[in-house]
Amino acid sequence: DKGSYRHYMLKEIYEQPRVLAETLEGRLSRDRVLPEVFGPDAGAVFDQVQRIQIVACGTSNHAGMIARYWFESLAGLPCDVEVASEYRYRPHVVSPGTLFVTISQSGETADSLAALREVKSQAKHLATLAICNVAESSLVRESDLVLMTRAGPEIGVASTKAFTTQLAALLLLVIALGRRHAMTADTEARLVEGLHALPALIDRVLQMDADIAKLSEAFADKHHSLFLGRGPLYPVAMEGALKLKEISYIHAEAYPAGELKHGPLALVDAEMPVVAVAPNDELMEKLKSNLQEVQARGGQLFVFADERTTFEDSPGLRLVSVPAVDDALAAVVYTVPLQLLAYHVALLKGTDVDKPRNLAKSVTVE
Ligand code: F6R
């Protein structure tokens, strides 16, 4: 039931504070991730983990790409991520102590399931772990360890709340493994504090809705767009681009901001809006110079930036302030305005938001 919302997608975007809180419920103390979160067998497995291999499709793969930054920067654990349709058909070298992690909303995605089955038949990985939203799914039944997201049923074909709850679940995993490696108790406490504050923070981000609706007018008559980010915000840019192309049918491509001058800058003109996600971290200054390159070519720039950041006022630049957030959680927070942007552009274009053409909610065939 959509309730008072015009589309399931919008309802699901607005459910994010609540389902994030539910996904964290009973899993955190004030400053720790509780040890029993991953089940009674997890501790013995986690003690042996030396590396992570994540496999997923689409939006779930973007969650994995963000988690890779977290595993390496916060936990000191090497992590690889690959889309399931590639991973399943490729011979691999599996290092000792590799935990195989699948991420899936439905738990029935054919390629993700096939990758899991392939890995199990080869028995080279330490164990398999699924992060999933459907308890009765094949992926959950067939994995050694499971962490459920509690997003509730997601009806809109374009994934929104499943993605942000996957990120919250992944951060729990990063912490549970990280404390066995490079993560200090202080870092864990800081992250857990951030997780506790996350639902309220997303509530504040949702208040950007009206401003983003206005911004969306600049996209409705465009055919192409570019999304830029750095670090964990690069996969966020990819996710923003995926949302826009799925439901508005506007071609959207994401690049790591540093790649701009290695090719895509050639495309930039007044007809090609460029969206950048720019939280206040060490990469901000570098991103600023990328942004100047776009402006110098007459490009229209839309920058989602930390409310504490200042940019010189200039034509062709629209700055959208995002509530201040700990670097580690920026990926979750900056996803939400991009979901809203895609939604409002699709509304203006009059597409079937909840059921975009050619797409199915769950891809159970190859
Ligand atoms: C995009 C989207 C898809 C899914 C992908 C994987 O909005 O929803 O890209 O993320 O088909 O689906 P799950 O997560 O069910 O394995």
mmCIF file with all atom_site columns, N, CA, C and O and ligand atoms in Angstrom, residues 57-60 103-107 109 112 157-159 166 239 242-243 246 361-363, ligand 1:
data_model
loop_
_atom_site.group_PDB
_atom_site.id
_atom_site.type_symbol
_atom_site.label_atom_id
_atom_site.label_alt_id
_atom_site.label_comp_id
_atom_site.label_asym_id
_atom_site.label_entity_id
_atom_site.label_seq_id
_atom_site.pdbx_PDB_ins_code
_atom_site.Cartn_x
_atom_site.Cartn_y
_atom_site.Cartn_z
_atom_site.occupancy
_atom_site.B_iso_or_equiv
_atom_site.pdbx_formal_charge
_atom_site.auth_seq_id
_atom_site.auth_comp_id
_atom_site.auth_asym_id
_atom_site.auth_atom_id
_atom_site.pdbx_PDB_model_num
ATOM   1   N N  . CYS A 1 57  ? 25.075 -7.869  -7.877  1.00 0.00 ? 57  CYS A N  1
ATOM   2   C CA . CYS A 1 57  ? 24.661 -7.248  -9.157  1.00 0.00 ? 57  CYS A CA 1
ATOM   3   C C  . CYS A 1 57  ? 24.052 -5.869  -8.906  1.00 0.00 ? 57  CYS A C  1
ATOM   4   O O  . CYS A 1 57  ? 23.453 -5.628  -7.857  1.00 0.00 ? 57  CYS A O  1
ATOM   5   N N  . GLY A 1 58  ? 24.167 -5.020  -9.900  1.00 0.00 ? 58  GLY A N  1
ATOM   6   C CA . GLY A 1 58  ? 23.434 -3.748  -9.924  1.00 0.00 ? 58  GLY A CA 1
ATOM   7   C C  . GLY A 1 58  ? 23.695 -2.885  -8.698  1.00 0.00 ? 58  GLY A C  1
ATOM   8   O O  . GLY A 1 58  ? 24.836 -2.642  -8.290  1.00 0.00 ? 58  GLY A O  1
ATOM   9   N N  . THR A 1 59  ? 22.607 -2.424  -8.130  1.00 0.00 ? 59  THR A N  1
ATOM   10  C CA . THR A 1 59  ? 22.689 -1.574  -6.948  1.00 0.00 ? 59  THR A CA 1
ATOM   11  C C  . THR A 1 59  ? 23.412 -2.282  -5.810  1.00 0.00 ? 59  THR A C  1
ATOM   12  O O  . THR A 1 59  ? 24.210 -1.668  -5.083  1.00 0.00 ? 59  THR A O  1
ATOM   13  N N  . SER A 1 60  ? 23.149 -3.552  -5.635  1.00 0.00 ? 60  SER A N  1
ATOM   14  C CA . SER A 1 60  ? 23.814 -4.302  -4.554  1.00 0.00 ? 60  SER A CA 1
ATOM   15  C C  . SER A 1 60  ? 25.323 -4.342  -4.774  1.00 0.00 ? 60  SER A C  1
ATOM   16  O O  . SER A 1 60  ? 26.104 -4.339  -3.816  1.00 0.00 ? 60  SER A O  1
ATOM   17  N N  . ILE A 1 103 ? 25.704 -9.910  -1.748  1.00 0.00 ? 103 ILE A N  1
ATOM   18  C CA . ILE A 1 103 ? 24.760 -8.879  -1.311  1.00 0.00 ? 103 ILE A CA 1
ATOM   19  C C  . ILE A 1 103 ? 23.587 -8.904  -2.280  1.00 0.00 ? 103 ILE A C  1
ATOM   20  O O  . ILE A 1 103 ? 23.799 -8.863  -3.504  1.00 0.00 ? 103 ILE A O  1
ATOM   21  N N  . SER A 1 104 ? 22.382 -9.003  -1.748  1.00 0.00 ? 104 SER A N  1
ATOM   22  C CA . SER A 1 104 ? 21.218 -9.060  -2.636  1.00 0.00 ? 104 SER A CA 1
ATOM   23  C C  . SER A 1 104 ? 19.961 -8.658  -1.888  1.00 0.00 ? 104 SER A C  1
ATOM   24  O O  . SER A 1 104 ? 19.729 -9.111  -0.764  1.00 0.00 ? 104 SER A O  1
ATOM   25  N N  . GLN A 1 105 ? 19.154 -7.822  -2.491  1.00 0.00 ? 105 GLN A N  1
ATOM   26  C CA . GLN A 1 105 ? 17.856 -7.504  -1.907  1.00 0.00 ? 105 GLN A CA 1
ATOM   27  C C  . GLN A 1 105 ? 16.994 -8.757  -1.930  1.00 0.00 ? 105 GLN A C  1
ATOM   28  O O  . GLN A 1 105 ? 16.493 -9.194  -0.901  1.00 0.00 ? 105 GLN A O  1
ATOM   29  N N  . SER A 1 106 ? 16.823 -9.329  -3.098  1.00 0.00 ? 106 SER A N  1
ATOM   30  C CA . SER A 1 106 ? 15.855 -10.424 -3.286  1.00 0.00 ? 106 SER A CA 1
ATOM   31  C C  . SER A 1 106 ? 16.370 -11.779 -2.810  1.00 0.00 ? 106 SER A C  1
ATOM   32  O O  . SER A 1 106 ? 15.595 -12.641 -2.410  1.00 0.00 ? 106 SER A O  1
ATOM   33  N N  . GLY A 1 107 ? 17.678 -11.984 -2.913  1.00 0.00 ? 107 GLY A N  1
ATOM   34  C CA . GLY A 1 107 ? 18.231 -13.303 -2.620  1.00 0.00 ? 107 GLY A CA 1
ATOM   35  C C  . GLY A 1 107 ? 17.933 -14.326 -3.695  1.00 0.00 ? 107 GLY A C  1
ATOM   36  O O  . GLY A 1 107 ? 18.167 -15.524 -3.503  1.00 0.00 ? 107 GLY A O  1
ATOM   37  N N  . THR A 1 109 ? 18.586 -13.413 -7.235  1.00 0.00 ? 109 THR A N  1
ATOM   38  C CA . THR A 1 109 ? 19.237 -12.964 -8.468  1.00 0.00 ? 109 THR A CA 1
ATOM   39  C C  . THR A 1 109 ? 20.089 -14.103 -9.041  1.00 0.00 ? 109 THR A C  1
ATOM   40  O O  . THR A 1 109 ? 20.973 -14.633 -8.353  1.00 0.00 ? 109 THR A O  1
ATOM   41  N N  . SER A 1 112 ? 24.004 -13.966 -8.941  1.00 0.00 ? 112 SER A N  1
ATOM   42  C CA . SER A 1 112 ? 24.574 -13.968 -7.588  1.00 0.00 ? 112 SER A CA 1
ATOM   43  C C  . SER A 1 112 ? 24.476 -15.364 -6.983  1.00 0.00 ? 112 SER A C  1
ATOM   44  O O  . SER A 1 112 ? 25.422 -15.856 -6.357  1.00 0.00 ? 112 SER A O  1
ATOM   45  N N  . VAL A 1 157 ? 10.820 -0.945  -8.570  1.00 0.00 ? 157 VAL A N  1
ATOM   46  C CA . VAL A 1 157 ? 11.881 -1.723  -9.233  1.00 0.00 ? 157 VAL A CA 1
ATOM   47  C C  . VAL A 1 157 ? 13.250 -1.108  -8.936  1.00 0.00 ? 157 VAL A C  1
ATOM   48  O O  . VAL A 1 157 ? 14.229 -1.822  -8.719  1.00 0.00 ? 157 VAL A O  1
ATOM   49  N N  . ALA A 1 158 ? 13.311 0.199   -8.915  1.00 0.00 ? 158 ALA A N  1
ATOM   50  C CA . ALA A 1 158 ? 14.585 0.859   -8.605  1.00 0.00 ? 158 ALA A CA 1
ATOM   51  C C  . ALA A 1 158 ? 14.830 0.767   -7.105  1.00 0.00 ? 158 ALA A C  1
ATOM   52  O O  . ALA A 1 158 ? 14.055 1.251   -6.286  1.00 0.00 ? 158 ALA A O  1
ATOM   53  N N  . SER A 1 159 ? 15.923 0.132   -6.755  1.00 0.00 ? 159 SER A N  1
ATOM   54  C CA . SER A 1 159 ? 16.213 -0.154  -5.354  1.00 0.00 ? 159 SER A CA 1
ATOM   55  C C  . SER A 1 159 ? 16.648 1.111   -4.606  1.00 0.00 ? 159 SER A C  1
ATOM   56  O O  . SER A 1 159 ? 17.499 1.861   -5.076  1.00 0.00 ? 159 SER A O  1
ATOM   57  N N  . GLN A 1 166 ? 21.588 -2.132  3.163   1.00 0.00 ? 166 GLN A N  1
ATOM   58  C CA . GLN A 1 166 ? 22.776 -2.968  2.874   1.00 0.00 ? 166 GLN A CA 1
ATOM   59  C C  . GLN A 1 166 ? 24.035 -2.274  3.371   1.00 0.00 ? 166 GLN A C  1
ATOM   60  O O  . GLN A 1 166 ? 24.936 -2.909  3.939   1.00 0.00 ? 166 GLN A O  1
ATOM   61  N N  . GLU A 1 239 ? 25.698 4.858   -8.304  1.00 0.00 ? 239 GLU A N  1
ATOM   62  C CA . GLU A 1 239 ? 24.331 4.523   -7.899  1.00 0.00 ? 239 GLU A CA 1
ATOM   63  C C  . GLU A 1 239 ? 23.368 5.653   -8.300  1.00 0.00 ? 239 GLU A C  1
ATOM   64  O O  . GLU A 1 239 ? 22.262 5.388   -8.779  1.00 0.00 ? 239 GLU A O  1
ATOM   65  N N  . LEU A 1 242 ? 22.813 5.299   -11.957 1.00 0.00 ? 242 LEU A N  1
ATOM   66  C CA . LEU A 1 242 ? 21.947 4.143   -12.254 1.00 0.00 ? 242 LEU A CA 1
ATOM   67  C C  . LEU A 1 242 ? 20.488 4.490   -11.990 1.00 0.00 ? 242 LEU A C  1
ATOM   68  O O  . LEU A 1 242 ? 19.602 4.180   -12.802 1.00 0.00 ? 242 LEU A O  1
ATOM   69  N N  . LYS A 1 243 ? 20.217 5.145   -10.855 1.00 0.00 ? 243 LYS A N  1
ATOM   70  C CA . LYS A 1 243 ? 18.834 5.532   -10.541 1.00 0.00 ? 243 LYS A CA 1
ATOM   71  C C  . LYS A 1 243 ? 18.285 6.427   -11.649 1.00 0.00 ? 243 LYS A C  1
ATOM   72  O O  . LYS A 1 243 ? 17.174 6.231   -12.113 1.00 0.00 ? 243 LYS A O  1
ATOM   73  N N  . GLU A 1 246 ? 17.685 4.463   -14.926 1.00 0.00 ? 246 GLU A N  1
ATOM   74  C CA . GLU A 1 246 ? 16.600 3.478   -14.802 1.00 0.00 ? 246 GLU A CA 1
ATOM   75  C C  . GLU A 1 246 ? 15.223 4.102   -14.904 1.00 0.00 ? 246 GLU A C  1
ATOM   76  O O  . GLU A 1 246 ? 14.336 3.546   -15.547 1.00 0.00 ? 246 GLU A O  1
ATOM   77  N N  . LYS A 1 361 ? 11.847 -6.556  -11.274 1.00 0.00 ? 361 LYS A N  1
ATOM   78  C CA . LYS A 1 361 ? 12.323 -6.329  -9.907  1.00 0.00 ? 361 LYS A CA 1
ATOM   79  C C  . LYS A 1 361 ? 13.388 -7.338  -9.526  1.00 0.00 ? 361 LYS A C  1
ATOM   80  O O  . LYS A 1 361 ? 14.373 -7.010  -8.894  1.00 0.00 ? 361 LYS A O  1
ATOM   81  N N  . SER A 1 362 ? 13.157 -8.593  -9.911  1.00 0.00 ? 362 SER A N  1
ATOM   82  C CA . SER A 1 362 ? 14.126 -9.597  -9.518  1.00 0.00 ? 362 SER A CA 1
ATOM   83  C C  . SER A 1 362 ? 14.559 -10.355 -10.775 1.00 0.00 ? 362 SER A C  1
ATOM   84  O O  . SER A 1 362 ? 13.716 -10.856 -11.510 1.00 0.00 ? 362 SER A O  1
ATOM   85  N N  . VAL A 1 363 ? 15.867 -10.373 -11.010 1.00 0.00 ? 363 VAL A N  1
ATOM   86  C CA . VAL A 1 363 ? 16.375 -10.952 -12.251 1.00 0.00 ? 363 VAL A CA 1
ATOM   87  C C  . VAL A 1 363 ? 16.758 -12.420 -11.988 1.00 0.00 ? 363 VAL A C  1
ATOM   88  O O  . VAL A 1 363 ? 17.878 -12.733 -11.663 1.00 0.00 ? 363 VAL A O  1
HETATM 89  C C1 . F6R B 2 .   ? 18.635 -1.137  -9.507  1.00 0.00 ? 1   F6R B C1 1
HETATM 90  C C2 . F6R B 2 .   ? 18.282 -2.468  -9.092  1.00 0.00 ? 1   F6R B C2 1
HETATM 91  C C3 . F6R B 2 .   ? 19.050 -3.621  -9.621  1.00 0.00 ? 1   F6R B C3 1
HETATM 92  C C4 . F6R B 2 .   ? 19.277 -4.654  -8.515  1.00 0.00 ? 1   F6R B C4 1
HETATM 93  C C5 . F6R B 2 .   ? 19.951 -5.903  -9.093  1.00 0.00 ? 1   F6R B C5 1
HETATM 94  C C6 . F6R B 2 .   ? 20.290 -6.909  -8.007  1.00 0.00 ? 1   F6R B C6 1
HETATM 95  O O1 . F6R B 2 .   ? 17.817 -0.162  -8.952  1.00 0.00 ? 1   F6R B O1 1
HETATM 96  O O2 . F6R B 2 .   ? 17.360 -2.642  -8.320  1.00 0.00 ? 1   F6R B O2 1
HETATM 97  O O3 . F6R B 2 .   ? 20.265 -3.198  -10.161 1.00 0.00 ? 1   F6R B O3 1
HETATM 98  O O4 . F6R B 2 .   ? 20.060 -4.079  -7.516  1.00 0.00 ? 1   F6R B O4 1
HETATM 99  O O5 . F6R B 2 .   ? 19.107 -6.502  -10.041 1.00 0.00 ? 1   F6R B O5 1
HETATM 100 O O6 . F6R B 2 .   ? 19.163 -7.331  -7.322  1.00 0.00 ? 1   F6R B O6 1
HETATM 101 P P1 . F6R B 2 .   ? 19.268 -8.024  -5.917  1.00 0.00 ? 1   F6R B P1 1
HETATM 102 O O7 . F6R B 2 .   ? 19.774 -7.023  -4.961  1.00 0.00 ? 1   F6R B O7 1
HETATM 103 O O8 . F6R B 2 .   ? 17.864 -8.477  -5.597  1.00 0.00 ? 1   F6R B O8 1
HETATM 104 O O9 . F6R B 2 .   ? 20.212 -9.174  -6.064  1.00 0.00 ? 1   F6R B O9 1
#
